[in-house]
mmCIF file of C-alpha atoms in Angstrom:
data_model
loop_
_atom_site.group_PDB
_atom_site.id
_atom_site.type_symbol
_atom_site.label_atom_id
_atom_site.label_comp_id
_atom_site.label_asym_id
_atom_site.label_seq_id
_atom_site.Cartn_x
_atom_site.Cartn_y
_atom_site.Cartn_z
ATOM 1 C CA ASP A 870 104.651 162.167 104.625
ATOM 2 C CA ILE A 871 106.406 161.895 101.513
ATOM 3 C CA GLN A 872 105.520 164.515 98.802
ATOM 4 C CA MET A 873 105.239 163.965 95.236
ATOM 5 C CA THR A 874 105.445 166.929 92.756
ATOM 6 C CA GLN A 875 104.971 166.863 89.459
ATOM 7 C CA SER A 876 106.160 169.608 86.675
ATOM 8 C CA PRO A 877 104.906 170.920 84.619
ATOM 9 C CA SER A 878 100.774 170.775 85.533
ATOM 10 C CA THR A 879 100.222 171.061 81.515
ATOM 11 C CA LEU A 880 102.154 170.655 78.614
ATOM 12 C CA SER A 881 101.175 171.374 75.257
ATOM 13 C CA ALA A 882 102.635 169.288 72.512
ATOM 14 C CA SER A 883 102.173 168.291 69.023
ATOM 15 C CA VAL A 884 101.854 164.689 67.484
ATOM 16 C CA GLY A 885 105.739 163.180 66.850
ATOM 17 C CA ASP A 886 107.199 165.647 69.759
ATOM 18 C CA ARG A 887 109.007 164.104 72.457
ATOM 19 C CA VAL A 888 107.641 165.261 75.725
ATOM 20 C CA THR A 889 109.465 164.719 79.392
ATOM 21 C CA ILE A 890 107.473 165.100 82.655
ATOM 22 C CA THR A 891 109.203 165.646 85.719
ATOM 23 C CA CYS A 892 108.338 164.176 89.566
ATOM 24 C CA ARG A 893 110.344 165.154 92.643
ATOM 25 C CA ALA A 894 109.677 163.602 96.141
ATOM 26 C CA SER A 895 110.329 165.420 99.285
ATOM 27 C CA GLN A 896 112.828 162.685 100.140
ATOM 28 C CA SER A 897 114.640 159.644 98.830
ATOM 29 C CA ILE A 898 112.019 157.018 97.691
ATOM 30 C CA SER A 899 115.022 154.905 96.122
ATOM 31 C CA THR A 900 113.064 153.448 92.750
ATOM 32 C CA TRP A 901 109.793 153.077 94.521
ATOM 33 C CA LEU A 902 107.835 155.023 91.442
ATOM 34 C CA ALA A 903 105.113 154.329 89.211
ATOM 35 C CA TRP A 904 103.996 156.173 86.218
ATOM 36 C CA TYR A 905 99.955 156.051 85.066
ATOM 37 C CA GLN A 906 98.210 157.387 82.099
ATOM 38 C CA GLN A 907 94.411 158.426 82.638
ATOM 39 C CA LYS A 908 92.131 159.509 79.932
ATOM 40 C CA PRO A 909 88.898 161.304 80.831
ATOM 41 C CA GLY A 910 86.265 159.266 82.491
ATOM 42 C CA LYS A 911 88.537 156.143 82.378
ATOM 43 C CA ALA A 912 90.326 154.442 85.094
ATOM 44 C CA PRO A 913 94.063 155.073 85.284
ATOM 45 C CA LYS A 914 96.359 152.651 83.457
ATOM 46 C CA LEU A 915 99.859 151.505 84.609
ATOM 47 C CA LEU A 916 102.829 152.342 82.336
ATOM 48 C CA ILE A 917 105.954 151.904 84.459
ATOM 49 C CA TYR A 918 106.590 151.009 87.743
ATOM 50 C CA LYS A 919 110.110 150.719 89.930
ATOM 51 C CA ALA A 920 110.950 154.261 88.027
ATOM 52 C CA SER A 921 111.814 152.532 84.885
ATOM 53 C CA THR A 922 110.082 148.742 84.145
ATOM 54 C CA LEU A 923 107.520 149.072 81.275
ATOM 55 C CA GLU A 924 104.377 147.187 82.279
ATOM 56 C CA ASN A 925 103.449 144.382 79.875
ATOM 57 C CA GLY A 926 101.889 145.819 76.582
ATOM 58 C CA VAL A 927 102.916 149.594 76.990
ATOM 59 C CA PRO A 928 104.419 150.750 73.982
ATOM 60 C CA SER A 929 107.931 151.291 73.977
ATOM 61 C CA ARG A 930 108.016 154.743 73.633
ATOM 62 C CA PHE A 931 107.275 155.227 77.160
ATOM 63 C CA GLY A 932 110.132 155.256 79.110
ATOM 64 C CA GLY A 933 110.997 156.241 82.578
ATOM 65 C CA SER A 934 114.248 156.982 84.710
ATOM 66 C CA GLY A 935 115.284 158.241 87.908
ATOM 67 C CA SER A 936 116.068 157.737 91.604
ATOM 68 C CA GLU A 937 116.079 158.726 95.109
ATOM 69 C CA THR A 938 114.027 162.131 94.497
ATOM 70 C CA GLU A 939 113.902 163.380 91.017
ATOM 71 C CA PHE A 940 112.252 161.022 88.433
ATOM 72 C CA THR A 941 111.082 161.693 84.641
ATOM 73 C CA LEU A 942 108.811 160.011 82.468
ATOM 74 C CA THR A 943 109.563 160.311 78.720
ATOM 75 C CA ILE A 944 107.215 159.848 75.796
ATOM 76 C CA ASN A 945 108.929 159.611 72.597
ATOM 77 C CA SER A 946 107.275 160.756 69.518
ATOM 78 C CA LEU A 947 103.792 161.454 71.073
ATOM 79 C CA GLN A 948 100.878 159.592 69.161
ATOM 80 C CA PRO A 949 97.119 161.169 69.229
ATOM 81 C CA ASP A 950 96.247 158.328 71.783
ATOM 82 C CA ASP A 951 98.854 159.853 74.274
ATOM 83 C CA PHE A 952 96.840 163.130 74.983
ATOM 84 C CA ALA A 953 95.891 162.054 78.410
ATOM 85 C CA THR A 954 96.978 163.020 82.094
ATOM 86 C CA TYR A 955 99.883 161.253 83.631
ATOM 87 C CA TYR A 956 100.299 160.564 87.450
ATOM 88 C CA CYS A 957 103.585 159.500 89.101
ATOM 89 C CA GLN A 958 103.054 157.263 92.093
ATOM 90 C CA HIS A 959 105.451 156.310 95.043
ATOM 91 C CA TYR A 960 104.518 153.050 97.203
ATOM 92 C CA ASP A 961 105.662 152.192 100.573
ATOM 93 C CA THR A 962 104.415 149.526 102.959
ATOM 94 C CA ASN A 963 101.757 150.918 104.428
ATOM 95 C CA PHE A 964 100.966 154.265 102.233
ATOM 96 C CA ARG A 965 100.710 155.486 98.597
ATOM 97 C CA THR A 966 100.829 158.948 97.335
ATOM 98 C CA PHE A 967 100.185 160.568 94.013
ATOM 99 C CA GLY A 968 101.378 163.470 92.300
ATOM 100 C CA GLN A 969 99.174 165.922 91.161
ATOM 101 C CA GLY A 970 98.883 165.406 87.634
ATOM 102 C CA THR A 971 100.188 166.629 84.398
ATOM 103 C CA LYS A 972 97.640 167.305 81.366
ATOM 104 C CA VAL A 973 99.090 166.663 78.283
ATOM 105 C CA GLU A 974 97.128 168.394 75.513
ATOM 106 C CA ILE A 975 97.231 169.214 71.760
ATOM 107 C CA LYS A 976 99.368 172.083 70.706
ATOM 108 C CA GLN B 404 90.541 138.038 82.286
ATOM 109 C CA VAL B 405 90.605 140.101 85.257
ATOM 110 C CA HIS B 406 87.495 142.003 85.999
ATOM 111 C CA LEU B 407 86.503 144.396 88.990
ATOM 112 C CA VAL B 408 83.213 145.822 88.985
ATOM 113 C CA GLU B 409 82.013 148.375 91.901
ATOM 114 C CA SER B 410 78.768 149.088 93.314
ATOM 115 C CA GLY B 411 77.095 150.780 95.872
ATOM 116 C CA GLY B 412 77.833 154.305 95.205
ATOM 117 C CA GLY B 413 75.489 157.074 95.141
ATOM 118 C CA LEU B 414 74.066 160.196 96.729
ATOM 119 C CA VAL B 415 74.470 160.451 100.531
ATOM 120 C CA LYS B 416 73.642 163.165 103.213
ATOM 121 C CA PRO B 417 76.801 164.624 105.108
ATOM 122 C CA GLY B 418 77.068 162.402 108.306
ATOM 123 C CA ARG B 419 75.271 159.474 106.733
ATOM 124 C CA SER B 420 76.955 156.315 105.836
ATOM 125 C CA LEU B 421 77.433 154.272 102.376
ATOM 126 C CA THR B 422 79.418 150.872 101.648
ATOM 127 C CA LEU B 423 81.031 150.419 98.516
ATOM 128 C CA SER B 424 81.535 146.661 96.908
ATOM 129 C CA CYS B 425 83.775 145.360 94.341
ATOM 130 C CA ALA B 426 83.520 142.175 92.588
ATOM 131 C CA ALA B 427 86.521 140.692 91.496
ATOM 132 C CA SER B 428 86.454 137.598 88.653
ATOM 133 C CA GLY B 429 89.280 136.221 86.167
ATOM 134 C CA PHE B 430 92.078 135.671 89.340
ATOM 135 C CA ASN B 431 92.935 134.206 92.177
ATOM 136 C CA PHE B 432 91.608 137.268 94.412
ATOM 137 C CA GLY B 433 92.942 135.845 97.748
ATOM 138 C CA ASP B 434 96.385 135.868 96.415
ATOM 139 C CA HIS B 435 96.566 139.966 96.238
ATOM 140 C CA TYR B 436 96.387 142.728 98.045
ATOM 141 C CA MET B 437 93.364 145.142 96.856
ATOM 142 C CA SER B 438 92.785 148.919 97.301
ATOM 143 C CA TRP B 439 90.341 151.785 97.013
ATOM 144 C CA ILE B 440 91.864 154.821 95.071
ATOM 145 C CA ARG B 441 89.434 157.910 94.801
ATOM 146 C CA GLN B 442 89.072 160.954 92.651
ATOM 147 C CA ALA B 443 87.056 164.074 93.264
ATOM 148 C CA PRO B 444 85.618 165.847 90.405
ATOM 149 C CA GLY B 445 88.272 167.351 88.084
ATOM 150 C CA LYS B 446 90.976 166.370 90.704
ATOM 151 C CA GLY B 447 93.869 164.136 91.175
ATOM 152 C CA LEU B 448 94.170 160.343 92.394
ATOM 153 C CA GLU B 449 94.174 159.784 96.070
ATOM 154 C CA TRP B 450 94.885 156.290 97.492
ATOM 155 C CA VAL B 451 91.918 155.362 100.232
ATOM 156 C CA SER B 452 93.284 151.937 101.719
ATOM 157 C CA HIS B 453 94.550 148.591 101.031
ATOM 158 C CA ILE B 454 94.244 145.055 102.239
ATOM 159 C CA SER B 455 96.276 142.223 102.289
ATOM 160 C CA GLY B 456 95.193 139.172 100.467
ATOM 161 C CA SER B 457 94.320 137.494 103.755
ATOM 162 C CA GLY B 458 92.627 140.586 105.445
ATOM 163 C CA LEU B 459 94.999 140.794 108.340
ATOM 164 C CA THR B 460 96.988 143.849 107.065
ATOM 165 C CA ILE B 461 94.881 147.040 106.642
ATOM 166 C CA TYR B 462 96.273 150.673 105.981
ATOM 167 C CA TYR B 463 94.302 153.626 105.636
ATOM 168 C CA ALA B 464 95.120 157.320 104.482
ATOM 169 C CA ASP B 465 94.902 159.670 107.264
ATOM 170 C CA SER B 466 92.078 161.657 105.154
ATOM 171 C CA VAL B 467 89.613 158.666 105.951
ATOM 172 C CA LYS B 468 91.273 156.898 108.950
ATOM 173 C CA GLY B 469 89.083 156.414 111.733
ATOM 174 C CA ARG B 470 85.487 156.612 109.272
ATOM 175 C CA PHE B 471 86.166 154.112 106.663
ATOM 176 C CA THR B 472 86.756 150.592 106.922
ATOM 177 C CA ILE B 473 88.205 148.179 104.357
ATOM 178 C CA SER B 474 87.419 144.227 104.253
ATOM 179 C CA ARG B 475 87.027 141.578 102.020
ATOM 180 C CA ASP B 476 85.605 138.091 101.823
ATOM 181 C CA ASN B 477 87.550 135.722 99.777
ATOM 182 C CA ALA B 478 84.511 133.272 99.756
ATOM 183 C CA LYS B 479 82.920 135.884 97.120
ATOM 184 C CA ASN B 480 85.495 137.363 95.962
ATOM 185 C CA SER B 481 84.697 140.692 97.198
ATOM 186 C CA LEU B 482 85.932 143.490 98.442
ATOM 187 C CA TYR B 483 84.194 146.088 100.407
ATOM 188 C CA LEU B 484 84.686 150.176 101.876
ATOM 189 C CA GLU B 485 82.243 150.856 104.487
ATOM 190 C CA MET B 486 82.261 154.785 104.980
ATOM 191 C CA ASN B 487 80.928 155.963 107.778
ATOM 192 C CA SER B 488 80.827 160.341 108.809
ATOM 193 C CA LEU B 489 80.979 161.139 105.282
ATOM 194 C CA ARG B 490 81.797 164.936 104.245
ATOM 195 C CA ALA B 491 81.111 166.630 101.541
ATOM 196 C CA ASN B 492 84.815 166.367 100.856
ATOM 197 C CA ASP B 493 84.584 162.527 100.142
ATOM 198 C CA THR B 494 82.516 163.094 96.890
ATOM 199 C CA ALA B 495 84.701 161.634 94.369
ATOM 200 C CA VAL B 496 84.364 158.465 92.315
ATOM 201 C CA TYR B 497 85.934 155.262 94.018
ATOM 202 C CA TYR B 498 87.909 152.887 92.270
ATOM 203 C CA CYS B 499 88.844 149.381 93.527
ATOM 204 C CA ALA B 500 92.011 148.057 91.834
ATOM 205 C CA ARG B 501 94.236 144.982 92.024
ATOM 206 C CA ASP B 502 97.557 145.753 93.745
ATOM 207 C CA VAL B 503 100.655 144.089 92.252
ATOM 208 C CA GLY B 504 102.785 143.019 95.522
ATOM 209 C CA ALA B 505 101.277 145.960 97.576
ATOM 210 C CA THR B 506 103.090 148.201 95.436
ATOM 211 C CA THR B 507 101.185 149.481 92.293
ATOM 212 C CA TRP B 508 97.689 148.490 90.768
ATOM 213 C CA ASP B 509 97.681 146.493 87.408
ATOM 214 C CA HIS B 510 93.884 146.448 86.902
ATOM 215 C CA TRP B 511 91.221 148.853 88.002
ATOM 216 C CA GLY B 512 87.543 149.099 88.067
ATOM 217 C CA GLN B 513 85.459 151.529 86.071
ATOM 218 C CA GLY B 514 84.963 153.475 89.520
ATOM 219 C CA ALA B 515 81.786 154.310 91.875
ATOM 220 C CA LEU B 516 80.597 157.768 92.046
ATOM 221 C CA VAL B 517 79.949 158.787 95.589
ATOM 222 C CA THR B 518 78.495 162.276 96.136
ATOM 223 C CA VAL B 519 77.914 163.759 99.824
ATOM 224 C CA SER B 520 75.660 166.630 99.651
ATOM 225 C CA SER B 521 72.523 167.506 101.352
#
């Protein structure tokens, strides 16, 4: 099975910072990768799919890049609403798998 | 407006069974794959199972294969998860979610808490 590994597990940042989260796949997954944001007590929210396509309604300060085994989620000019946990997710025909999550907290 | 509402969660003893339901509205239910995803307390997300719009294609995570059964009733716009032989490590919030082309999930329910404990 393909494993997804995110880093870092926790990230401390300030409002206005540029933040980068990395997700690595244990084998090539082309661009079959999505990113979600989750706030405490809430369901996850889709941010990006196919590695770099922004979901409708998601602010343009969010960006995704990468292919094969290495992917990044970048948040430009971090806003107070962005403090949350972020998950990468690989999708295939018959299974889906998540990274372990990256918590973005206030510095 | 897409709306997904889970029900049926609760406290259950190890080895027992429980069935979750998800009522869908605001879209053509039968046109979409649907999934169950769970999250243990304080932990990350884990995909559990998904089912095609017709109900003919079904996949499960290895952790639940043989114990859980996903199903749907398109006439009732409802998704189900029958959970048998429950274990303590099945304790989680269970979300139903609408698939986007059998890839990602663009709409989620609020979640139903299942606690497996004696």
